[in-house]
Every structure is written in structure tokens, then in C-alpha cells.
Amino acid sequence: MTNEGKATPNKCTSETMTGLPQLTGIPVAVMVAALSLVGTSIAPSEESQYSLDNQSKDEKCLSQDVTMETEHVSQQVTQSTPAVHSDEKSTQDKDETASDIEKHQDTPKSRPVSELIKENILQQEKLKHPDLTKPLETKPNGVLEQVQTVKVAQMLAAFDSHKKSPEKALERKPSVRKDMFKRVVRASKFRHVFGQAVKNDQCYDDIRVSRVTWDSSFCAVNPKFVALIIEASGGGAFLVLPLHKTGRIDKAYPTVCGHTGPVLDIDWCPHNDQVIASGSEDCTVMVWQIPENGLVTNLSEPVVVLEGHSKRVGIITWHPTARNVLLSAGCDNLIIIWNVGTGEAMIQLEEMHPDVIFSACWNRNGSLICTACKDKTIRIIDPRKEEVIGEKEKAHEGARPMRAIFLSDGNIFTTGFSRMSERQLALWNPQAMDEPITVHEMDTSNGVLLPFYDPDTSVVYLCGKGDSSIRYFEITDEAPFVHYLNSFASKEPQRGMGYMPKRGLDVNKCEIARFYKLHERKCEPIIMTVPRKSDLFQDDLYPDTAGPDCAIEAEDWFEGKDGEPILISLKNGYVPGKNRDLKVVKKNILDNKLSNTTEKTGPANKCMFLITDNILKYSLQSYKIRMPPMEIVSLDP
């Protein structure tokens, strides 16, 4: 081969390889030969733009160059493999070129040159374009295996790197869950409190519950008796039943029937389990003494009648620590605090409420009272000073009745309605009544929520009139301050509710509350229980509670003294003692009237009274003088 023959292929290769990438370590002629074998199956490049005429000329030049380079490549290959099969879509010109190359190969090859070149090209493309992941359309078998092995290795490495991070995340999940558990699920021993209604044979059946449209509980309970306001013709009446007298109640059972109008509210004395007070539409308050074993005949004579209201009396509540101190509130917007022992109205709170009073409640030691009025205002009143020490206007913006009670820590818990008639509950600080501590919206029912509070456990039970459920909440110092616990649901709506004091519960069954639900024709006890496995006395459920003994007398309280409740332990159960009879010592009303009229009269009238008095004395003395002494005649012979 002459030098002229060698120059021609070099010119051809320089013209045809201008658009191909330059690879190091492999002759250009070998690369061109391999590429001609692969054909158009490689990814699109600038070679695809050449015409078919130029391609035929390039193939003639390549055939001369390949004959010179095949001998050098065959010496590097040690293993024998079958020749590379051309692609089915390659042209006849490429097949002829491949057959010429096979003729010049003296020794068998382990891998075709085209595969080596293609592998080198792929590696160069990966170095230049690392993000390029799309495979070529058509590849030889060997190249496909190599590319797949690289991709699988990369995928395994990526999978392993991602696999380690989920393992770490899984290790952290328990701690995150614990934090969420602490943050979302609050630890409380009352979380699992459940309510259960007693069996039918332990209910009080065939009772005609009152239909008066007044939002009171219609029921009062103590460790001895349950009192129920019932329908009565010709006046107002209520039943007083011993707790053990369950089952069907006879229609002829004795009642307390001294009022001439329907009874609106009743309340047991906390210091005497046989004394109960009642308020009625006849504008009077009556205090009754119930026999120790219950009623045998109708009771129509009260121990004392308290008269002072000009309209119906709808609220009755006893002082928590002072003996014989009773509060009454009527629709005349007047609050009267009575000394039941003397039958006197000691304090009258006038001109404090411009509208009807919905509720009134004493605080823990009885030094303050809290009222809710129809003008949507909550007032905190010092009754002995007769002044309002705190108030909040529009505590609940709804027009439906509100309720307000004192808590053991001095805060105030209220229930009411929003402007959109949604039932609300709120917590207030008496020292800062501008904004509530918290407000919760419950539902859109129109029944008034009656709150019942347990100061020993700080649990509030909400019973809506007309509802069929009892919701209970725990009040703590942690936000949101009022924590929902659970609810007891039944089928029939409730027309009233009675709440048993803590000393009347069964501590052996972990009973923390007992309600007496009024249906239309019966009274059904509902027991709230904390599930515990141990039969021992649970100190955490039953701290010392208020006992039946009073802390101070009525006279001491009216003079300005306060007394905290006297606590008792329930470890051995509550054993009721013998209650002493209520004795009312009334002062001479005529003397009071005479002294009042004497104070109101002028000096002229006082002189007339003195003259009249002297005349009476003189006439009496003269009568004694004129009367002769009586002689005693003996009848003996």
C-alpha cells in the first residue's frame, strides 16, 4: 500500500469524524468502524444529518482503514466469542462492511470492538452529563448488561442511603409519639369514668313529675331522702321518699302539700338531713321538718313560713357553713337572706338586678354569692356589705337563661348561649372579669345546662333539660383549663336532675357521683364510677369532704364571721348521725310592731301613748282598791 493510498483514508476520516466525540486510547479508525457496525441504533447525533451519497463514500474509506487496525486489536483479545450480530434494521451496505471485517479477523475475539467503543462512549457521556439517565433506544446485549449493572448498583446505593434514614426515623418515632401522647392525651384519673343506670326494680316508678315551665332541677337528694316536685291539683306539692323505697309508688303516697301554688324549687339543708325548704308561685318560702322514717300522712304544716317576696320564688339555696341561713330569690328581682331560726329576713338585696334572676350560688365558705341575670350580666355580691364587687356584662350573648356557680378555687363557671344560639361554657376569674379564662362551644340544642360541681375532684357535670346525656369535664390549672372527659347517653330525655352529696356515695364501688334523672313518669338513679381493680379504699378518689356539721351559727355569720366547711373522711363510709329537730324561736311580733310604730310616730303621739298608759294603770289600781278581799269559807262541819 502506497503513501497515496494512506492519505486518502485519512482525508476521509477527517471529514467524516468532525461531529464525533474524541476518545482517548482508541484509534479513530477503529471507532468509526464500530460505529458503522452499530448503525442508526445509537442515540441521535450529527452523523444522522449526512446524506446517503456521502455515507457510501465514507464506507469505502473506512474499509481500507479497518484492514490496517484489526490485526492490532486481535492481539489484545484472549478469549473467543462469537461475532457480533448486526441489528435487523441495518442496511445492506453495513452488512457488507461487517463481513469484510470478519474476513480480516484471524483470531477469535472475546468482545466485539463496537461494544468496547460503545461502552467507552457511554462512560464519556456519563462524565459529561451525570444527570442523563434515559437509556438508548437499541443496544447490543453486552452493552445492555453493563448499563444495567451500573444502574442497579446506583439504585442499590440510593436505596441503602434512603433505607438508613427511615430506620433512624423509626427509632425516633416512639419518642415523638410519647411527646404527642403527653401533649394530646392528658393524664387524669377520671378519664375512664363511666355512667351506668340502675335496673328497673331500683327506680322510682309511677311518679307524675311537674310540668311547670321553670328551669330548675325539680329534684333534691341527700343521704336519707329523695324529694321530687310533682303535679298536684289545688296547689303545689312534692314527694319525699326514703332512698330504699324503690319500685312503684302508690298514688296515695303522702306528700308535702302546704303551698297554695305550684312548687318551683326545693333544697335540702346541708346540716340537717330532715329539713327541706321550698319556694312556690304563692310568693312564700316554707321550711319543713320530715320525720326520720319518712312521711306517714300528708304534711301541710311547715315549721316556718317566710314571707317577703311580692312575686313567685324560683331559687332556694342554703348557706354552706352557717346554720339556718337561707337565700331566696324571686321574680321580683329581690334576693332575701333569712335567719330560719328566728324567721326573720336579715338582708334584702334590692335594686341590684334589673331583671329576672336565673341562678344564685354561694362560694366555698359562704362569704360571697354569684348571680346570673336576664340582662346577661354575672354579678359577684358581698351580701353583708350589700354591694357588687365584680360583674361582667354579656358574659353569654344569647337570650336563653344562664347559670353561674362558684368553684373551690374561687373562679366562676358559667353556662349559657352564644349569639347564634350555641350552648357555651366559660371559666372566669373574679379578679379580672374583662375576659374569660376560656370559652367552649358545645352544640346548638336549646336546653338549659344545669351545672353540678364536685369540689373534691374538680369535676363539673352538665345536664341539659330535654337532653338525654350527661357531659362531665375536669377543671385544672393547665390550658385549656376545662377538659372534656366523657358523656353518659341514654334514650329518654331528662326533665330534671338530682345530685347526691359526696357523703352519700358508696366508696366500696369507687362511685364518685350519683344522679337521679327525672323522666316523665319515673326517677332513675345513674351511678358514675371510676374503674379500679383493687377493693381497698381509694384515697385519691375520696379526699376529705364537707360533713353535716356547721362551722358557725347564723348570728355569727350575720355579724361578719366566716367559717370553712368542716371536713370528714369517707374511709369507713359515712354513718349518718341523729339530727336534732329544727326549733324556730320567733320574737314577739307585736313588740316589734309597737316599737316600730313608736319610732315612726311624733312627740305628740308619744304623749298620747303615755297618757293612755297612765290612765290604764290608775284605773287598774282603783279597781283593786274597790274590790273587797275575798273570804275563804270552810266546808268542814
XYZ file of C-alpha atoms in Angstrom:
637
model
C 0.000 0.000 0.000
C 1.460 3.336 -1.120
C 1.523 6.595 0.689
C -1.118 7.965 -1.660
C -3.478 5.176 -0.650
C -2.921 6.020 3.001
C -3.557 9.707 2.506
C -6.976 9.187 1.039
C -8.495 7.387 4.088
C -7.045 9.982 6.423
C -8.769 12.704 4.484
C -11.999 10.745 4.559
C -11.827 10.141 8.288
C -11.074 13.761 8.994
C -14.118 14.775 7.012
C -16.498 12.192 8.494
C -15.406 12.349 12.160
C -15.712 16.057 12.710
C -19.007 15.598 14.556
C -17.982 12.574 16.678
C -16.689 12.823 20.254
C -12.913 12.268 20.621
C -11.972 9.288 22.804
C -8.565 8.745 24.327
C -6.653 5.485 23.952
C -8.596 4.113 20.929
C -7.715 4.865 17.326
C -10.180 6.914 15.432
C -10.402 4.379 12.599
C -11.499 1.642 14.991
C -14.142 3.886 16.435
C -15.509 4.689 13.024
C -15.631 1.020 12.082
C -17.528 0.114 15.197
C -19.965 2.923 14.758
C -20.613 1.860 11.228
C -21.485 -1.611 12.512
C -23.936 -0.337 15.100
C -25.657 1.919 12.619
C -28.529 4.138 13.427
C -29.414 2.304 16.649
C -27.171 4.688 18.625
C -28.641 7.831 20.046
C -29.194 10.644 17.595
C -26.018 12.563 16.675
C -24.738 14.872 13.984
C -23.917 11.859 11.720
C -27.614 11.342 11.068
C -27.628 14.576 9.098
C -25.326 13.236 6.353
C -26.904 12.170 3.096
C -26.810 8.626 1.722
C -24.334 9.565 -1.022
C -21.704 10.736 1.431
C -22.279 7.602 3.502
C -21.278 5.275 0.652
C -18.032 7.193 0.116
C -17.236 7.066 3.838
C -17.763 3.323 3.936
C -15.151 2.747 1.198
C -12.622 4.788 3.149
C -13.446 3.008 6.374
C -12.966 -0.430 4.834
C -9.387 0.430 3.905
C -8.656 1.800 7.391
C -10.181 -1.128 9.220
C -7.934 -3.650 7.446
C -4.911 -1.943 8.990
C -6.232 -1.834 12.571
C -7.904 -5.217 13.033
C -4.618 -7.045 13.465
C -3.597 -4.837 16.398
C -6.980 -5.274 18.149
C -6.974 -9.084 17.685
C -3.690 -9.412 19.617
C -5.271 -7.810 22.731
C -8.223 -10.195 22.846
C -7.509 -13.571 24.593
C -10.908 -15.238 24.811
C -13.004 -16.383 21.871
C -16.605 -15.321 21.492
C -18.993 -15.437 18.563
C -19.097 -12.487 16.255
C -21.395 -9.622 16.850
C -24.688 -9.862 15.091
C -25.780 -6.807 13.342
C -29.000 -5.061 14.011
C -32.002 -6.264 11.996
C -32.724 -2.764 10.861
C -29.222 -2.074 9.469
C -28.843 -1.589 5.774
C -27.240 -3.970 3.242
C -24.196 -1.703 2.861
C -23.450 -2.043 6.584
C -23.801 -5.835 6.374
C -21.179 -5.983 3.606
C -18.785 -3.861 5.654
C -19.246 -6.171 8.643
C -18.490 -9.253 6.520
C -15.262 -7.653 5.266
C -14.163 -7.060 8.855
C -14.884 -10.687 9.814
C -12.694 -11.918 6.941
C -9.701 -9.947 8.176
C -10.037 -11.264 11.764
C -7.560 -14.157 12.056
C -8.111 -14.957 15.763
C -11.462 -15.205 17.645
C -12.485 -12.256 19.840
C -13.936 -12.218 23.332
C -15.883 -8.972 22.797
C -16.567 -7.074 19.615
C -14.825 -3.752 19.113
C -18.158 -1.998 18.694
C -19.126 -2.988 22.238
C -15.887 -1.632 23.650
C -16.301 1.612 21.766
C -19.939 1.900 22.765
C -19.055 1.314 26.415
C -16.381 3.991 26.232
C -18.831 6.399 24.638
C -21.377 5.759 27.384
C -18.795 6.382 30.083
C -17.762 9.650 28.423
C -21.389 10.762 28.191
C -21.944 9.947 31.852
C -18.925 12.028 32.817
C -20.115 14.970 30.734
C -23.833 14.578 31.589
C -24.251 12.915 35.008
C -27.996 13.735 35.076
C -28.623 11.826 31.870
C -30.493 8.686 32.888
C -32.537 7.860 29.773
C -31.125 4.727 28.120
C -30.501 4.428 24.423
C -33.238 3.049 22.256
C -31.431 -0.043 20.907
C -28.329 -1.575 22.432
C -26.306 -4.706 21.948
C -26.651 -7.428 24.534
C -23.297 -6.890 26.211
C -23.729 -3.169 26.480
C -27.215 -3.596 27.900
C -25.936 -5.850 30.644
C -23.153 -3.423 31.551
C -25.504 -0.443 31.686
C -27.994 -2.380 33.753
C -25.335 -3.444 36.240
C -24.285 0.155 36.698
C -27.841 1.321 37.168
C -28.686 -1.463 39.629
C -25.624 -0.604 41.689
C -26.641 3.012 41.749
C -30.174 2.087 42.702
C -28.984 -0.198 45.474
C -26.724 2.520 46.829
C -29.541 5.027 46.694
C -31.934 2.561 48.291
C -29.476 1.801 51.061
C -28.964 5.504 51.758
C -32.714 6.057 51.940
C -33.186 2.913 53.932
C -30.928 4.127 56.685
C -32.858 7.345 57.216
C -36.233 5.585 57.733
C -34.570 3.325 60.268
C -33.411 6.372 62.163
C -36.861 7.868 61.826
C -38.377 4.675 63.161
C -36.069 4.836 66.109
C -37.190 8.385 66.819
C -40.887 7.709 66.364
C -41.510 6.284 69.834
C -40.130 9.392 71.480
C -42.192 11.609 69.176
C -45.235 9.520 69.943
C -44.623 9.803 73.638
C -44.302 13.545 73.347
C -47.540 13.698 71.397
C -49.186 11.419 73.932
C -48.152 13.712 76.724
C -49.230 16.742 74.791
C -52.568 15.480 73.418
C -53.749 12.833 75.876
C -53.675 14.344 79.321
C -53.083 12.072 82.279
C -56.122 12.055 84.563
C -57.608 9.501 86.899
C -61.102 10.498 85.730
C -60.556 9.857 82.004
C -62.303 6.475 82.182
C -65.264 7.456 84.348
C -68.392 5.773 83.025
C -72.052 6.110 83.894
C -74.496 3.293 84.355
C -78.204 3.381 85.031
C -79.583 1.068 87.692
C -82.018 -1.722 86.985
C -85.727 -1.069 86.712
C -86.507 -2.533 90.118
C -84.234 0.098 91.710
C -86.033 3.038 90.083
C -88.943 5.067 91.433
C -91.879 4.417 89.105
C -95.291 5.937 88.532
C -94.339 9.475 89.557
C -96.080 12.430 87.930
C -93.216 14.872 87.530
C -94.164 18.542 87.477
C -94.782 20.205 84.130
C -94.067 23.737 85.303
C -92.054 25.739 82.770
C -89.339 26.803 85.177
C -85.682 25.953 84.664
C -84.896 24.282 87.974
C -83.758 20.767 88.764
C -87.165 19.651 90.242
C -85.273 17.169 92.425
C -83.170 17.267 95.609
C -81.281 14.389 97.210
C -79.427 13.727 100.476
C -78.110 10.507 102.081
C -81.581 9.758 103.516
C -84.290 11.045 101.170
C -85.045 11.999 97.601
C -87.524 14.836 97.054
C -89.402 15.257 93.752
C -91.683 18.090 92.639
C -94.873 16.534 91.271
C -98.137 17.577 89.693
C -100.800 18.383 92.247
C -104.307 19.770 91.998
C -105.385 22.634 94.216
C -101.868 23.873 94.987
C -98.261 22.750 94.970
C -96.781 19.559 96.373
C -93.655 17.456 96.348
C -92.821 13.881 97.261
C -90.265 12.914 99.903
C -89.195 9.270 99.576
C -86.633 7.296 101.581
C -83.831 6.129 99.314
C -84.647 2.460 99.875
C -88.305 2.855 98.844
C -87.883 1.924 95.187
C -90.327 0.385 92.744
C -93.840 1.575 92.029
C -95.007 4.487 94.162
C -98.654 4.412 95.158
C -100.744 7.361 94.039
C -101.995 7.772 97.580
C -98.474 8.108 98.998
C -98.243 11.078 101.406
C -96.940 14.371 100.033
C -95.807 17.740 101.358
C -98.682 19.938 100.318
C -98.679 23.242 102.198
C -98.247 25.630 99.265
C -101.213 27.157 97.510
C -99.325 27.448 94.192
C -97.016 25.161 92.213
C -93.651 24.457 93.815
C -90.734 25.779 91.746
C -87.601 24.828 93.703
C -86.584 22.687 96.688
C -83.314 22.255 98.582
C -82.197 20.066 101.492
C -80.419 21.647 104.425
C -76.721 20.606 104.369
C -76.604 20.453 108.188
C -79.824 18.544 108.816
C -80.927 15.712 106.555
C -84.541 16.028 107.686
C -85.049 19.725 106.913
C -86.033 20.900 103.445
C -87.014 24.315 102.099
C -89.345 25.033 99.183
C -90.223 28.067 97.079
C -93.506 28.452 95.270
C -95.600 30.594 92.989
C -97.575 31.702 96.048
C -94.645 34.083 96.849
C -93.710 32.238 100.042
C -90.795 30.156 101.273
C -91.583 27.275 103.602
C -89.248 25.149 105.712
C -90.342 21.609 106.546
C -89.274 19.002 109.089
C -89.518 15.474 107.667
C -89.966 12.571 110.108
C -86.962 10.312 110.493
C -88.610 7.332 108.761
C -90.416 9.346 106.116
C -93.942 10.597 105.734
C -96.884 8.628 107.002
C -99.575 11.212 106.307
C -99.715 14.351 104.239
C -97.604 17.144 105.679
C -99.290 20.520 105.403
C -97.908 22.408 108.405
C -94.420 23.841 107.844
C -92.056 24.658 110.647
C -91.825 28.244 109.468
C -93.261 30.329 106.640
C -91.003 33.056 105.276
C -92.915 35.891 103.655
C -91.212 38.802 101.973
C -91.384 38.342 98.192
C -94.022 40.027 96.076
C -93.733 37.588 93.161
C -93.071 33.900 92.768
C -89.970 32.445 94.389
C -87.893 30.373 91.972
C -84.500 29.937 93.704
C -83.777 28.385 97.098
C -80.274 27.639 98.436
C -78.859 27.075 101.911
C -75.667 28.593 103.303
C -72.834 26.012 103.076
C -71.258 26.594 106.523
C -73.632 28.660 108.712
C -76.594 27.064 110.429
C -80.138 28.121 109.491
C -79.130 30.710 106.887
C -81.247 30.517 103.739
C -81.170 32.517 100.487
C -84.197 33.011 98.301
C -84.599 34.856 95.001
C -87.840 35.681 93.265
C -89.178 37.122 90.067
C -89.474 40.458 91.843
C -85.669 40.808 91.246
C -85.123 40.630 95.003
C -82.707 38.459 96.989
C -83.524 37.848 100.668
C -81.233 36.111 103.155
C -83.208 34.641 106.044
C -82.410 33.544 109.548
C -84.602 30.479 109.640
C -84.073 30.066 113.382
C -85.978 33.274 114.038
C -87.998 33.522 110.826
C -86.585 36.965 110.024
C -85.405 38.488 106.772
C -81.959 39.707 107.761
C -80.640 41.014 104.408
C -82.535 42.262 101.370
C -80.575 42.930 98.183
C -82.687 45.361 96.232
C -82.007 47.368 93.077
C -79.056 45.186 92.104
C -80.794 43.176 89.402
C -82.910 44.989 86.816
C -84.466 41.766 85.529
C -85.278 38.166 86.485
C -82.558 36.276 88.375
C -81.710 32.961 86.732
C -79.367 31.493 89.348
C -77.680 32.258 92.667
C -74.810 30.351 94.294
C -72.687 30.648 97.443
C -68.904 30.343 97.366
C -66.974 27.746 99.356
C -67.174 29.454 102.779
C -70.352 31.411 102.136
C -68.851 34.902 102.169
C -69.930 35.796 98.607
C -72.730 34.965 96.225
C -72.713 34.821 92.441
C -75.816 35.557 90.381
C -76.805 35.296 86.713
C -79.485 37.673 85.496
C -81.671 38.013 82.417
C -79.751 41.174 81.476
C -76.837 38.805 80.517
C -74.720 40.032 83.426
C -72.883 37.968 86.027
C -72.549 39.667 89.406
C -70.393 38.870 92.419
C -72.029 40.259 95.547
C -70.918 40.659 99.138
C -74.299 40.168 100.829
C -73.355 41.553 104.271
C -71.950 44.753 102.768
C -74.782 44.776 100.235
C -72.537 45.782 97.362
C -71.459 44.355 93.996
C -67.714 43.712 93.991
C -67.477 42.417 90.411
C -69.607 41.995 87.332
C -69.385 41.051 83.681
C -71.886 42.284 81.126
C -72.806 40.000 78.235
C -70.973 37.037 79.656
C -73.001 34.980 77.175
C -74.651 36.962 74.418
C -77.572 34.589 73.881
C -81.050 35.363 75.190
C -81.563 31.959 76.806
C -81.047 31.516 80.576
C -77.545 31.367 82.059
C -76.147 29.549 85.070
C -73.189 30.564 87.256
C -71.523 28.647 90.097
C -68.511 29.200 92.314
C -65.620 26.737 92.175
C -63.480 25.714 95.128
C -60.538 27.862 93.967
C -62.697 30.990 93.762
C -63.187 31.011 89.982
C -66.626 31.126 88.404
C -68.009 28.556 85.968
C -70.874 29.640 83.710
C -73.122 28.059 81.120
C -75.152 29.956 78.572
C -75.782 30.572 74.889
C -73.952 32.435 72.153
C -75.489 34.912 69.746
C -76.007 32.052 67.292
C -77.859 30.009 69.977
C -74.932 27.659 70.527
C -74.547 26.356 74.055
C -71.403 27.596 75.755
C -69.444 27.051 78.927
C -66.906 29.527 80.262
C -64.468 29.979 83.127
C -63.925 33.370 84.787
C -61.505 34.901 87.247
C -63.392 37.161 89.715
C -60.372 39.451 89.954
C -60.333 40.055 86.173
C -63.803 39.717 84.683
C -62.992 41.584 81.463
C -62.048 38.455 79.548
C -62.857 34.814 80.315
C -60.135 32.329 81.105
C -61.599 30.001 78.487
C -64.786 29.589 76.456
C -66.033 26.373 74.830
C -68.912 25.961 72.407
C -70.772 22.679 72.662
C -73.811 22.269 70.405
C -76.946 24.020 69.171
C -79.504 22.449 71.481
C -81.895 24.812 73.257
C -81.994 23.073 76.651
C -80.622 24.991 79.628
C -77.428 23.427 81.004
C -77.607 22.701 84.736
C -74.095 22.504 86.247
C -73.334 20.216 89.204
C -69.906 20.666 90.773
C -67.832 18.304 92.905
C -65.292 20.435 94.817
C -63.303 17.392 95.949
C -62.420 16.193 92.441
C -62.924 19.471 90.471
C -65.304 17.707 88.077
C -68.292 19.547 86.616
C -71.303 17.601 85.326
C -73.561 19.318 82.788
C -77.136 18.121 82.470
C -79.280 19.824 79.853
C -83.024 19.959 80.326
C -84.530 17.998 77.488
C -81.228 16.285 76.711
C -80.597 12.574 77.015
C -76.938 12.820 78.042
C -74.733 13.969 80.904
C -71.374 15.504 79.978
C -68.607 15.862 82.507
C -65.471 17.984 82.485
C -62.418 18.287 84.703
C -61.203 21.758 85.637
C -57.447 22.187 86.136
C -54.788 24.895 86.088
C -53.462 23.761 82.686
C -54.737 25.021 79.358
C -57.418 24.664 78.102
C -58.442 24.606 81.826
C -61.769 22.850 81.144
C -61.011 19.320 79.894
C -63.731 17.165 78.402
C -63.792 13.699 79.996
C -66.734 11.736 78.668
C -70.507 11.643 78.488
C -73.289 9.333 79.549
C -76.055 8.911 76.992
C -79.463 7.327 77.308
C -82.569 7.126 75.152
C -85.124 9.219 77.024
C -84.783 12.967 77.676
C -84.440 14.278 81.213
C -86.925 16.680 82.767
C -84.890 17.285 85.890
C -81.878 16.065 87.793
C -80.879 15.478 91.398
C -77.290 15.293 92.648
C -76.219 13.264 95.670
C -73.695 14.837 98.077
C -70.345 13.087 98.336
C -71.069 11.640 101.770
C -73.992 9.659 100.357
C -71.942 7.638 97.851
C -70.748 4.040 98.018
C -66.952 4.279 98.367
C -66.513 0.494 98.128
C -67.598 0.578 94.464
C -65.476 3.626 93.514
C -68.633 5.659 92.984
C -67.744 9.332 92.537
C -71.192 10.721 91.634
C -74.825 9.693 91.603
C -77.613 11.410 89.731
C -81.373 10.989 89.950
C -82.742 11.521 86.463
C -86.391 12.556 86.174
C -88.384 11.054 83.339
C -91.999 11.819 82.629
C -93.249 9.048 84.904
C -90.259 7.846 86.904
C -86.978 8.710 88.606
C -83.901 6.759 87.511
C -80.629 6.735 89.500
C -77.423 6.933 87.431
C -74.110 5.930 89.001
C -70.749 7.365 87.884
C -67.857 5.000 88.605
C -64.078 5.042 88.213
C -62.896 1.560 87.161
C -60.405 0.202 89.704
C -59.257 -3.374 90.265
C -58.404 -3.001 93.929
C -61.078 -3.339 96.600
C -59.182 -1.082 99.007
C -60.236 2.455 99.827
C -59.068 4.840 97.107
C -57.578 7.875 98.811
C -57.101 9.801 95.570
C -60.782 9.499 94.660
C -62.147 10.349 98.096
C -60.323 13.198 99.807
C -61.888 14.617 102.942
C -65.260 16.120 102.079
C -67.701 18.518 103.725
C -69.618 16.929 106.555
C -73.034 17.693 108.051
C -71.709 19.810 110.915
C -71.984 23.568 110.572
C -68.932 25.753 111.133
C -70.679 28.811 112.629
C -74.108 29.866 113.803
C -76.392 32.202 111.934
C -75.852 35.082 114.340
C -72.069 34.837 113.958
C -72.307 34.951 110.202
C -74.577 37.981 110.176
C -72.084 39.720 112.454
C -69.340 39.266 109.836
C -67.624 35.984 110.718
C -66.793 33.281 108.166
C -66.098 29.598 108.605
C -64.612 26.987 106.308
C -66.510 23.703 105.849
C -65.809 21.032 108.454
C -64.360 18.070 106.562
C -64.855 14.390 107.300
C -63.174 11.240 105.993
C -65.075 8.641 103.987
C -62.604 5.819 104.583
C -65.002 3.837 106.752
C -68.083 5.138 104.970
C -70.489 7.805 106.113
C -72.662 6.916 109.091
C -75.466 9.491 109.467
C -75.987 10.685 112.991
C -79.156 11.687 114.707
C -80.386 15.056 113.555
C -81.829 17.430 116.083
C -85.194 19.000 115.433
C -85.392 22.433 113.899
C -86.538 24.906 116.545
C -87.773 28.283 115.473
C -87.779 30.895 118.206
C -89.726 33.855 116.950
C -89.562 37.187 118.692
C -92.740 38.883 119.817
C -94.042 40.342 116.623
C -96.366 42.726 118.483
C -93.462 44.167 120.435
C -91.601 44.692 117.197
C -94.574 46.392 115.632
C -95.161 48.547 118.706
C -91.540 49.639 118.815
C -91.549 50.342 115.099
C -94.700 52.413 115.320
C -93.384 54.262 118.354
C -90.214 55.141 116.475
C -92.180 56.341 113.489
C -94.670 58.497 115.456
C -94.048 62.068 116.538
C -93.769 63.566 120.078
C -97.495 64.383 120.287
C -98.439 60.825 119.631
C -95.840 59.665 122.137
C -97.505 61.830 124.788
C -100.902 60.344 123.948
C -99.451 56.858 124.398
C -98.013 57.844 127.785
C -101.308 59.411 128.934
C -103.263 56.381 127.867
C -100.826 54.129 129.649
C -101.099 56.161 132.890
C -104.895 56.139 132.726
C -104.916 52.378 132.376
C -102.606 51.971 135.356
C -104.699 54.350 137.522
C -107.948 52.593 136.655
C -106.423 49.231 137.497
C -105.239 50.457 140.885
C -108.609 51.974 141.719
C -110.295 48.742 140.736
C -108.072 46.816 143.136
C -108.894 49.246 145.981
C -112.663 48.988 145.476
C -112.671 45.219 145.387
C -113.076 43.810 148.941
C -110.821 40.979 149.991
C -112.309 37.571 149.380
C -113.081 35.455 152.465
C -112.275 31.795 152.488
C -115.253 29.710 153.732
C -114.551 26.339 155.245
C -116.878 23.489 154.292
C -115.948 21.222 157.193
C -118.736 20.619 159.841
